[in-house]
Amino acid sequence: MMLKYAYIHTIGCQMNVYDSEQIANGLKTLGYQLTSSLETSDLIIVNTCSIREKAEQKVFSFLGRLDRLKGLKPELIIGVGGCVAQQEGAKLLERVPNVDLVFGTKAIGRLPGLVEKIAVKRCRIVDVKMPEKIEELNILSDAVDEKKVTRFVTIMQGCDNYCSYCVVPYVRGKEISRDPNRILDEIRNLVAAGVKEVTLLGQNVNSYGRKEGLSTFPRLLTQINDIEGLLRIRFTTSHPKDLSDDLMSAFRHLDKLCHHIHLPVQSGSNKILQRMNRKYSREIYLEKVDKLRNICPDIAITSDIIVGFPGETAHDFKSSLNLIRRVEFDGLYAFKYSDRPNAAATRFSQKIGEKEKKERLQQVLDLQDHYTTKKNKALEGSLQLILVEGLSKKQRKAGFQGKARDIQWTGRTSTNKAVNFFQNEDVASFTNITQGQEVHIRVIKAFSHSLWGEPVSVETIPIGLRGEESYVA
Ligand code: SAH
Ligand code: SF4
Ligand code: F3S
């Protein structure tokens, strides 16, 4: 087999990151090796996102940049996959002449065959079929060349919730859960390859297995918790309406489950929540937050908010700000509402102007900044158990240079806070810090989006507290 190079450009959520890894696995069987250089590639795949207008625009600007390359190298194959591909189908071929292949969100298993056909016949193909069952790739994911200690695992596809602003049910299809045994096999395989932490992915993981009667999410978590060698489990996203008592108590019972939940609220106004078709009220949301904190006092809670949803008055917007003040989220992703194809809210009246949306977004960001900083500051002086994910961004850029104590590492706390630290030569047990190791860190300084700390030798920690996720010294 002749060695060929593939470049994969991923836009969008973690599910797309996982899908891109599956795409890489499939391409490997055709002899493609991943490259980070567009110029040397024989195949370019863009894995796309349609969640907001801006994400969709990114796809077309990236494709536009490929015109020159295709001009220089006509045999180059350009494929567009993911949510915009699913949404646009054959229209994409018309709109972007340099594209050879459009493959939808359910076509990843068929991708190797499609690419092969194009390479031989030099034809253009559109495959946006939406079968109602999961077509598993028969290759267990290990093809990602970069060794990582933390990986995503998709446990379900699609969504049945039809929130009125959202394109996902149209581009990812109906909710389907994967067989628990396949998920467990995949995670065992990742652990055997050195992975220490998995993040389970689904649009609404709380309803995992419910439709199929396969299992439940808390049961799946318990089985994953039993996998030897795995240190940490995370998941995203939880829909507040389906957050059950069983799942909440998993934060108390499962030792590997990290103390963080992403629980998108979207709005603090009951009128808007109803128009969004979210099926919970502000009061129910707050009740669940209180319950979670009761069960797991140090749990970090993050969320998503949409500003400027059609019909959102100044009063409704104030309710969102008040909710942010009441909950004090550890982190918040805020978005300006944008119309999406097929989504019901696109047809709603009382649209909010761009200027107003921008102002509301800024207010949310400013308010949240205050709480993010406050939460991080509260950790100054505390000891945290972190999983070392690798060299810090700065260090990766600079490469290994200088003395061991100048090497800067990065990891995360159970509560998902990023911590950077220098290897500490003075502490004998830390001269050999490695990726994938859990290390106690004393937090020295908090910044708005990360913490700075130093490793602490385990011998200095009281015996009863060794291995504890965090305690204030
Ligand atoms: N399944 C997840 C959300 C996935 S989309 C859930 O239900 O929580 C990620 C986030 O994008 C959403 O939480 C929402 O805040 C935002 N979003 C989705 N559609 C949007 C739109 N049309 N305009 C602005 N933000 C949107
Ligand atoms: Fe979209 Fe709602 Fe489904 Fe989340 S739950 S993916 S916001 S429709
Ligand atoms: Fe985007 Fe599709 Fe994910 S629309 S957010 S890539 S499910």
mmCIF file of N, CA and C in Angstrom, residues 164 267 269-273 275-276 306-318 337 339 345 347-353 356-357 360:
data_model
loop_
_atom_site.group_PDB
_atom_site.id
_atom_site.type_symbol
_atom_site.label_atom_id
_atom_site.label_comp_id
_atom_site.label_asym_id
_atom_site.label_seq_id
_atom_site.Cartn_x
_atom_site.Cartn_y
_atom_site.Cartn_z
ATOM 1 N N SER A 164 -36.387 24.326 20.703
ATOM 2 C CA SER A 164 -36.876 25.033 19.508
ATOM 3 C C SER A 164 -35.777 25.786 18.747
ATOM 4 N N SER A 267 -31.700 29.530 29.918
ATOM 5 C CA SER A 267 -32.332 30.805 30.285
ATOM 6 C C SER A 267 -32.813 30.725 31.725
ATOM 7 N N SER A 269 -35.521 32.505 32.600
ATOM 8 C CA SER A 269 -36.924 32.944 32.560
ATOM 9 C C SER A 269 -37.828 31.779 32.176
ATOM 10 N N ASN A 270 -38.860 31.541 32.978
ATOM 11 C CA ASN A 270 -39.769 30.415 32.691
ATOM 12 C C ASN A 270 -40.480 30.576 31.352
ATOM 13 N N LYS A 271 -40.799 31.836 31.009
ATOM 14 C CA LYS A 271 -41.484 32.058 29.729
ATOM 15 C C LYS A 271 -40.571 31.625 28.564
ATOM 16 N N ILE A 272 -39.303 32.014 28.654
ATOM 17 C CA ILE A 272 -38.368 31.666 27.576
ATOM 18 C C ILE A 272 -38.068 30.166 27.579
ATOM 19 N N LEU A 273 -37.910 29.585 28.767
ATOM 20 C CA LEU A 273 -37.645 28.136 28.831
ATOM 21 C C LEU A 273 -38.763 27.359 28.153
ATOM 22 N N ARG A 275 -40.767 28.547 25.740
ATOM 23 C CA ARG A 275 -40.675 28.761 24.281
ATOM 24 C C ARG A 275 -39.506 27.990 23.674
ATOM 25 N N MET A 276 -38.508 27.708 24.505
ATOM 26 C CA MET A 276 -37.369 26.916 24.031
ATOM 27 C C MET A 276 -37.683 25.423 24.024
ATOM 28 N N ILE A 306 -28.209 31.022 26.435
ATOM 29 C CA ILE A 306 -28.436 31.703 25.158
ATOM 30 C C ILE A 306 -29.011 33.083 25.466
ATOM 31 N N VAL A 307 -28.428 34.115 24.875
ATOM 32 C CA VAL A 307 -29.011 35.458 25.054
ATOM 33 C C VAL A 307 -29.688 35.876 23.752
ATOM 34 N N GLY A 308 -30.760 36.656 23.916
ATOM 35 C CA GLY A 308 -31.446 37.195 22.733
ATOM 36 C C GLY A 308 -32.295 36.177 21.997
ATOM 37 N N PHE A 309 -32.823 35.190 22.730
ATOM 38 C CA PHE A 309 -33.780 34.267 22.115
ATOM 39 C C PHE A 309 -35.008 35.090 21.712
ATOM 40 N N PRO A 310 -35.698 34.737 20.607
ATOM 41 C CA PRO A 310 -36.858 35.533 20.178
ATOM 42 C C PRO A 310 -37.842 35.761 21.335
ATOM 43 N N GLY A 311 -38.208 37.019 21.550
ATOM 44 C CA GLY A 311 -39.174 37.343 22.608
ATOM 45 C C GLY A 311 -38.543 37.572 23.968
ATOM 46 N N GLU A 312 -37.200 37.490 24.072
ATOM 47 C CA GLU A 312 -36.551 37.705 25.381
ATOM 48 C C GLU A 312 -36.567 39.196 25.728
ATOM 49 N N THR A 313 -37.401 39.577 26.694
ATOM 50 C CA THR A 313 -37.487 40.991 27.095
ATOM 51 C C THR A 313 -36.345 41.311 28.059
ATOM 52 N N ALA A 314 -36.226 42.612 28.387
ATOM 53 C CA ALA A 314 -35.211 43.029 29.366
ATOM 54 C C ALA A 314 -35.466 42.301 30.683
ATOM 55 N N HIS A 315 -36.723 42.086 31.000
ATOM 56 C CA HIS A 315 -37.093 41.414 32.242
ATOM 57 C C HIS A 315 -36.665 39.937 32.214
ATOM 58 N N ASP A 316 -36.913 39.265 31.070
ATOM 59 C CA ASP A 316 -36.484 37.858 30.935
ATOM 60 C C ASP A 316 -34.967 37.750 31.059
ATOM 61 N N PHE A 317 -34.275 38.699 30.429
ATOM 62 C CA PHE A 317 -32.816 38.667 30.456
ATOM 63 C C PHE A 317 -32.312 38.849 31.894
ATOM 64 N N LYS A 318 -32.992 39.746 32.639
ATOM 65 C CA LYS A 318 -32.615 39.954 34.047
ATOM 66 C C LYS A 318 -32.763 38.656 34.832
ATOM 67 N N TYR A 337 -28.210 34.073 20.393
ATOM 68 C CA TYR A 337 -29.117 33.230 19.624
ATOM 69 C C TYR A 337 -28.922 33.459 18.125
ATOM 70 N N ASP A 339 -30.673 31.973 14.229
ATOM 71 C CA ASP A 339 -31.634 31.099 13.534
ATOM 72 C C ASP A 339 -30.899 29.936 12.892
ATOM 73 N N ALA A 345 -37.699 27.813 16.291
ATOM 74 C CA ALA A 345 -37.579 29.220 16.696
ATOM 75 C C ALA A 345 -37.231 30.145 15.532
ATOM 76 N N ARG A 347 -38.828 30.382 13.001
ATOM 77 C CA ARG A 347 -40.110 30.933 12.541
ATOM 78 C C ARG A 347 -40.795 31.784 13.615
ATOM 79 N N PHE A 348 -40.186 31.936 14.782
ATOM 80 C CA PHE A 348 -40.792 32.754 15.847
ATOM 81 C C PHE A 348 -40.665 34.240 15.512
ATOM 82 N N SER A 349 -41.649 35.022 16.012
ATOM 83 C CA SER A 349 -41.567 36.484 15.822
ATOM 84 C C SER A 349 -40.760 37.092 16.973
ATOM 85 N N GLN A 350 -40.733 38.398 17.030
ATOM 86 C CA GLN A 350 -40.044 39.159 18.096
ATOM 87 C C GLN A 350 -38.549 38.837 18.175
ATOM 88 N N LYS A 351 -37.912 38.815 17.012
ATOM 89 C CA LYS A 351 -36.459 38.573 16.999
ATOM 90 C C LYS A 351 -35.729 39.758 17.652
ATOM 91 N N ILE A 352 -34.634 39.473 18.302
ATOM 92 C CA ILE A 352 -33.854 40.514 18.995
ATOM 93 C C ILE A 352 -32.736 40.989 18.062
ATOM 94 N N GLY A 353 -32.510 42.295 18.045
ATOM 95 C CA GLY A 353 -31.487 42.873 17.161
ATOM 96 C C GLY A 353 -30.075 42.481 17.566
ATOM 97 N N GLU A 356 -28.409 44.527 20.454
ATOM 98 C CA GLU A 356 -28.943 44.169 21.772
ATOM 99 C C GLU A 356 -28.359 42.817 22.228
ATOM 100 N N LYS A 357 -28.285 41.870 21.289
ATOM 101 C CA LYS A 357 -27.744 40.538 21.642
ATOM 102 C C LYS A 357 -26.294 40.669 22.112
ATOM 103 N N ARG A 360 -26.158 42.112 25.606
ATOM 104 C CA ARG A 360 -26.563 41.129 26.622
ATOM 105 C C ARG A 360 -25.459 40.080 26.830
#
